[in-house]
mmCIF file of C-alpha atoms and ligand atoms in Angstrom:
data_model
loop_
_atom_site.group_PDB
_atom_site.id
_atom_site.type_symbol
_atom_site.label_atom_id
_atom_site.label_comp_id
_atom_site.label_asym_id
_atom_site.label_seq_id
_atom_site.Cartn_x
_atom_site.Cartn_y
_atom_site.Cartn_z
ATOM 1 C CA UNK A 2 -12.115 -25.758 -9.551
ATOM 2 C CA UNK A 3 -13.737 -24.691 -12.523
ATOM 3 C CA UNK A 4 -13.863 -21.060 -13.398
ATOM 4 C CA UNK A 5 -16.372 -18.598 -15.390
ATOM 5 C CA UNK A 6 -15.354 -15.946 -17.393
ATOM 6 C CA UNK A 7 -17.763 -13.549 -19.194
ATOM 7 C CA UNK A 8 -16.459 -12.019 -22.527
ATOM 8 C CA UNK A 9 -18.380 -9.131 -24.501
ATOM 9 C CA UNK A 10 -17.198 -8.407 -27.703
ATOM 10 C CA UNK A 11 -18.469 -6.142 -29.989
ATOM 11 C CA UNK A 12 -20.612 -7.734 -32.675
ATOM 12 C CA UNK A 13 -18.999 -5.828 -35.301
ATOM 13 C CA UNK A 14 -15.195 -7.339 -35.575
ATOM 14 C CA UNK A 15 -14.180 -4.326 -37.070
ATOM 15 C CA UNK A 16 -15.748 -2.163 -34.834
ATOM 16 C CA UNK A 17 -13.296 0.845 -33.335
ATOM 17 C CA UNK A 18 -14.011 1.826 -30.552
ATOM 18 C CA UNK A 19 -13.886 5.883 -28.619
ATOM 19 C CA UNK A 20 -10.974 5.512 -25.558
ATOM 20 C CA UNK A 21 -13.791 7.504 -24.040
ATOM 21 C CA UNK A 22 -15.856 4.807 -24.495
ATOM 22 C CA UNK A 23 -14.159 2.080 -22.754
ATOM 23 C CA UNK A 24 -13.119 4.036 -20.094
ATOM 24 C CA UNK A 25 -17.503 4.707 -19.262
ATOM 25 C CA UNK A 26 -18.039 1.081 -19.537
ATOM 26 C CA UNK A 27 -14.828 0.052 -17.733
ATOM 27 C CA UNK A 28 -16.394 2.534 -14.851
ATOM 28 C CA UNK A 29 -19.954 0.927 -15.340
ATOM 29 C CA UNK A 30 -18.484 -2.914 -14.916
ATOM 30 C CA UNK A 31 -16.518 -1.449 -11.746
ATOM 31 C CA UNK A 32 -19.872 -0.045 -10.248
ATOM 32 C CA UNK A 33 -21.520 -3.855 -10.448
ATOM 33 C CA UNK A 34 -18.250 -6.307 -10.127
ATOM 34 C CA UNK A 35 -15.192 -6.311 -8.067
ATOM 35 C CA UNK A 36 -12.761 -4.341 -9.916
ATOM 36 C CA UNK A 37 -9.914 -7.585 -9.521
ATOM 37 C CA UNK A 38 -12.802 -9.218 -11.279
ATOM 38 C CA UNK A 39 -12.638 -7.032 -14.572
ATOM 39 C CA UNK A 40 -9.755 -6.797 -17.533
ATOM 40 C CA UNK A 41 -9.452 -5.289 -20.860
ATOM 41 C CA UNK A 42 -8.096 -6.630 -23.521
ATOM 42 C CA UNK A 43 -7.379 -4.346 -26.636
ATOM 43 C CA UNK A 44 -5.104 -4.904 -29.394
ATOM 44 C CA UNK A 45 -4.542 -4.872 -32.871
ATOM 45 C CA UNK A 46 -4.734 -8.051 -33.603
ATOM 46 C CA UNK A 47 -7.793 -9.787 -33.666
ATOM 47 C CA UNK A 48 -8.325 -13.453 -31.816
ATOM 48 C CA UNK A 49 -10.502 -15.834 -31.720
ATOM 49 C CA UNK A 50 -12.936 -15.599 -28.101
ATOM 50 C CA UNK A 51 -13.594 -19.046 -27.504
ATOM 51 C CA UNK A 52 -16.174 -20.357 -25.133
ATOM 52 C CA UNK A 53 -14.168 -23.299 -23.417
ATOM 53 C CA UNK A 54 -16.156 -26.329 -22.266
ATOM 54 C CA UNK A 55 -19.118 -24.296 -23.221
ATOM 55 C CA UNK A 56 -18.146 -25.627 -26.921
ATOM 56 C CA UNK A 57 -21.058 -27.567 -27.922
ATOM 57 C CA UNK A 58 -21.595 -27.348 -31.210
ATOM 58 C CA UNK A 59 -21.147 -24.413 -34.816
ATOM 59 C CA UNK A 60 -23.912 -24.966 -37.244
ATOM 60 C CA UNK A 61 -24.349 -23.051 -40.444
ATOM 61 C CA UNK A 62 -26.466 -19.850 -40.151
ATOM 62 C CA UNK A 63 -27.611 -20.393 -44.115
ATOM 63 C CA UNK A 64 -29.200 -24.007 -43.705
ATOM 64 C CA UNK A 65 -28.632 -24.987 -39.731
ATOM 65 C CA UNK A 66 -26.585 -27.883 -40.756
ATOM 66 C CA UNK A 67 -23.673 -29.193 -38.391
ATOM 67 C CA UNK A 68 -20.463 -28.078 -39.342
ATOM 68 C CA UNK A 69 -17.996 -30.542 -39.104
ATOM 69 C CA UNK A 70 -15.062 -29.739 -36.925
ATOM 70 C CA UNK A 71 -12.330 -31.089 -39.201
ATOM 71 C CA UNK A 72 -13.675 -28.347 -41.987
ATOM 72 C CA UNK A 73 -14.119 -25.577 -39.333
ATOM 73 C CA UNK A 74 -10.168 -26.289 -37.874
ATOM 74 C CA UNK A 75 -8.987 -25.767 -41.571
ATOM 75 C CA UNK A 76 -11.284 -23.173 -42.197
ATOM 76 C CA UNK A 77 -9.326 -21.201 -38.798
ATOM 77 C CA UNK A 78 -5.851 -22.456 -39.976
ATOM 78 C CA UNK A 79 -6.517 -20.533 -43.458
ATOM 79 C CA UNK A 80 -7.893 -17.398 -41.538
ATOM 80 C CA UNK A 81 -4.894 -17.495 -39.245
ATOM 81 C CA UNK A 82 -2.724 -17.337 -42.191
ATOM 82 C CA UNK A 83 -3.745 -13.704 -42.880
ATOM 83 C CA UNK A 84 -4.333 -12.932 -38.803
ATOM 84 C CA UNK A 85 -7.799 -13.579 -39.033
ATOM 85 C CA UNK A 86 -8.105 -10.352 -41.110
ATOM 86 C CA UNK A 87 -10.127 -12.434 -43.749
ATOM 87 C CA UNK A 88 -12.439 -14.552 -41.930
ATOM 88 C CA UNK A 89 -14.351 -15.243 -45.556
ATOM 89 C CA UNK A 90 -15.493 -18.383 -45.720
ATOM 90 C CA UNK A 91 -18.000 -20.695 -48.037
ATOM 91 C CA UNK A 92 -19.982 -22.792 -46.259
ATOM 92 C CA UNK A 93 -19.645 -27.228 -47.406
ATOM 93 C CA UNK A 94 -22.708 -27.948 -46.474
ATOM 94 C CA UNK A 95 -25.145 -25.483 -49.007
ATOM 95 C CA UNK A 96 -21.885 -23.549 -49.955
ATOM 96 C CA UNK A 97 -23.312 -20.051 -48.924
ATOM 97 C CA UNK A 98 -20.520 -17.261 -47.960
ATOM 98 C CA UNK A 99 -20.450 -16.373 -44.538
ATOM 99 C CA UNK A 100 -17.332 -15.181 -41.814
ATOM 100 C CA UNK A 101 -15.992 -17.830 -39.164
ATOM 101 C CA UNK A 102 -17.484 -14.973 -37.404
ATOM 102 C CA UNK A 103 -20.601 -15.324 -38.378
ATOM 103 C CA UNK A 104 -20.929 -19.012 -37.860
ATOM 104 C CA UNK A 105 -23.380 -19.737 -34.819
ATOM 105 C CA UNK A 106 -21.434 -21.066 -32.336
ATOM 106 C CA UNK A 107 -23.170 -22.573 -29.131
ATOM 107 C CA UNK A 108 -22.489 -21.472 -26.732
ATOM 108 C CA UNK A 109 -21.299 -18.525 -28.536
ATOM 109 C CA UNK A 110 -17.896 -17.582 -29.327
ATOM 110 C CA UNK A 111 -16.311 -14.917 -31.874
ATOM 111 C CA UNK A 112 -13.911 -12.714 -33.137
ATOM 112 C CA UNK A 113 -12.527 -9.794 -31.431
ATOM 113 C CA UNK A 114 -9.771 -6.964 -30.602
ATOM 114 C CA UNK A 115 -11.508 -5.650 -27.679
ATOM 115 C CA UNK A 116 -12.507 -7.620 -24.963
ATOM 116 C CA UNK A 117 -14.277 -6.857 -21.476
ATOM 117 C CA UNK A 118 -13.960 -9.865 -19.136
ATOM 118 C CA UNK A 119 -15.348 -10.768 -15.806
ATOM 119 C CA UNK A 120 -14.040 -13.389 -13.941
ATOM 120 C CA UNK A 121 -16.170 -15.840 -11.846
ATOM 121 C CA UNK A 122 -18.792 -12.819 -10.758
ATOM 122 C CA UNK A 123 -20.901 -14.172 -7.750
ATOM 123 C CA UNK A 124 -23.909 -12.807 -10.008
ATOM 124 C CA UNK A 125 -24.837 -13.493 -13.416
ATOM 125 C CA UNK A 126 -24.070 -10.930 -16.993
ATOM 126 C CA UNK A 127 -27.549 -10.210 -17.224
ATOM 127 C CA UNK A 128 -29.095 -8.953 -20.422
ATOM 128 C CA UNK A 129 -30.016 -5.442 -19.281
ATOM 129 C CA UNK A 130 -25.766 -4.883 -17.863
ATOM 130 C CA UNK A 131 -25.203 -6.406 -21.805
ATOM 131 C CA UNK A 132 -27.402 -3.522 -23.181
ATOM 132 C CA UNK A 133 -25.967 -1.236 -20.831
ATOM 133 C CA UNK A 134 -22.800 -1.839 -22.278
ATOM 134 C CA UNK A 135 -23.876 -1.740 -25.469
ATOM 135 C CA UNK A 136 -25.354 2.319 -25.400
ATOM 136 C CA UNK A 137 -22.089 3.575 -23.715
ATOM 137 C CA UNK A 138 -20.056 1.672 -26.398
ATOM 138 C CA UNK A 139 -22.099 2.220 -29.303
ATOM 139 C CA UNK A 140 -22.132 -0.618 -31.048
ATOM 140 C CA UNK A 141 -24.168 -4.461 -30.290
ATOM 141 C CA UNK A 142 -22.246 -6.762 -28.117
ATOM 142 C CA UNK A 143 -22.181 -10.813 -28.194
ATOM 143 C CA UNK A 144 -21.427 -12.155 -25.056
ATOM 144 C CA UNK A 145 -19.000 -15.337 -24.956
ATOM 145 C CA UNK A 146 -20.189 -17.548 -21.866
ATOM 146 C CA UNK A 147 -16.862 -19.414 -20.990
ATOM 147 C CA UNK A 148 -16.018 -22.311 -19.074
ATOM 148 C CA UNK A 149 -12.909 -23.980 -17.912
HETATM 149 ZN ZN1 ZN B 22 -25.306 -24.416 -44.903
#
């Protein structure tokens, strides 16, 4: 059986976050979700979010070009080498600068050293519990859709 797991990440890979913070929107998931539903994952390292078998496509948020995979693997084997610290990157197709993090991913996917996750909720992440999220941690939040 296939399983769904909701990821918000801050928009902002850098982004630090109050403990305060996460604890209020740790409380706020546990008010809507089954709390054996919900985990946090924090850490200093940042990793890549991926979307699963929602991958579908990245494109190139200068031009809307395809980005083809083979540049976009060595493109994450080069950001790995420094931890994914420096996710610079210049863009083949109209060589504009941009972050692996700022590539548009569909579905989307990003960079992160917080994560909230919900596992398989009988109910959809709707847009308004996303915005929710977003005042009690103060900062915009991308949410990863995955699949597997
Ligand atoms: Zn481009």
């Amino acid at each position: 059986m296939s399983s769904t797991i909701y990821k918000l990440i801050p928009e902002d890979v850098h982004f630090m976050p109050e403990k305060a913070n996460v604890e209020q929107v740790r409380s706020y998931l546990a008010s809507i979700f089954p709390v054996d539903k919900i985990s946090i994952e924090q850490s200093e390292d940042i990793q890549f979010v991926d979307q699963g078998e929602n991958f579908d496509q990245i494109t190139c948020p200068s031009c809307d070009t395809v980005i083809e995979l083979k540049w976009w693997h060595q493109a994450m084997d080069n950001a790995w080498q420094s931890a994914f610290k420096d996710l610079d990157v210049q863009l083949p197709c109209c060589s504009a600068h941009n972050t692996l993090h700022g590539l548009h991913y569909d579905f989307p996917a990003g960079f992160s050293r917080l994560i909230f996750e919900i596992e398989n909720p009988e109910e959809e992440v709707t847009a308004e519990q996303v915005r929710m999220v977003e005042q009690l941690l103060g900062c915009k939040i991308r949410m990863v859709n995955a699949r597997y």
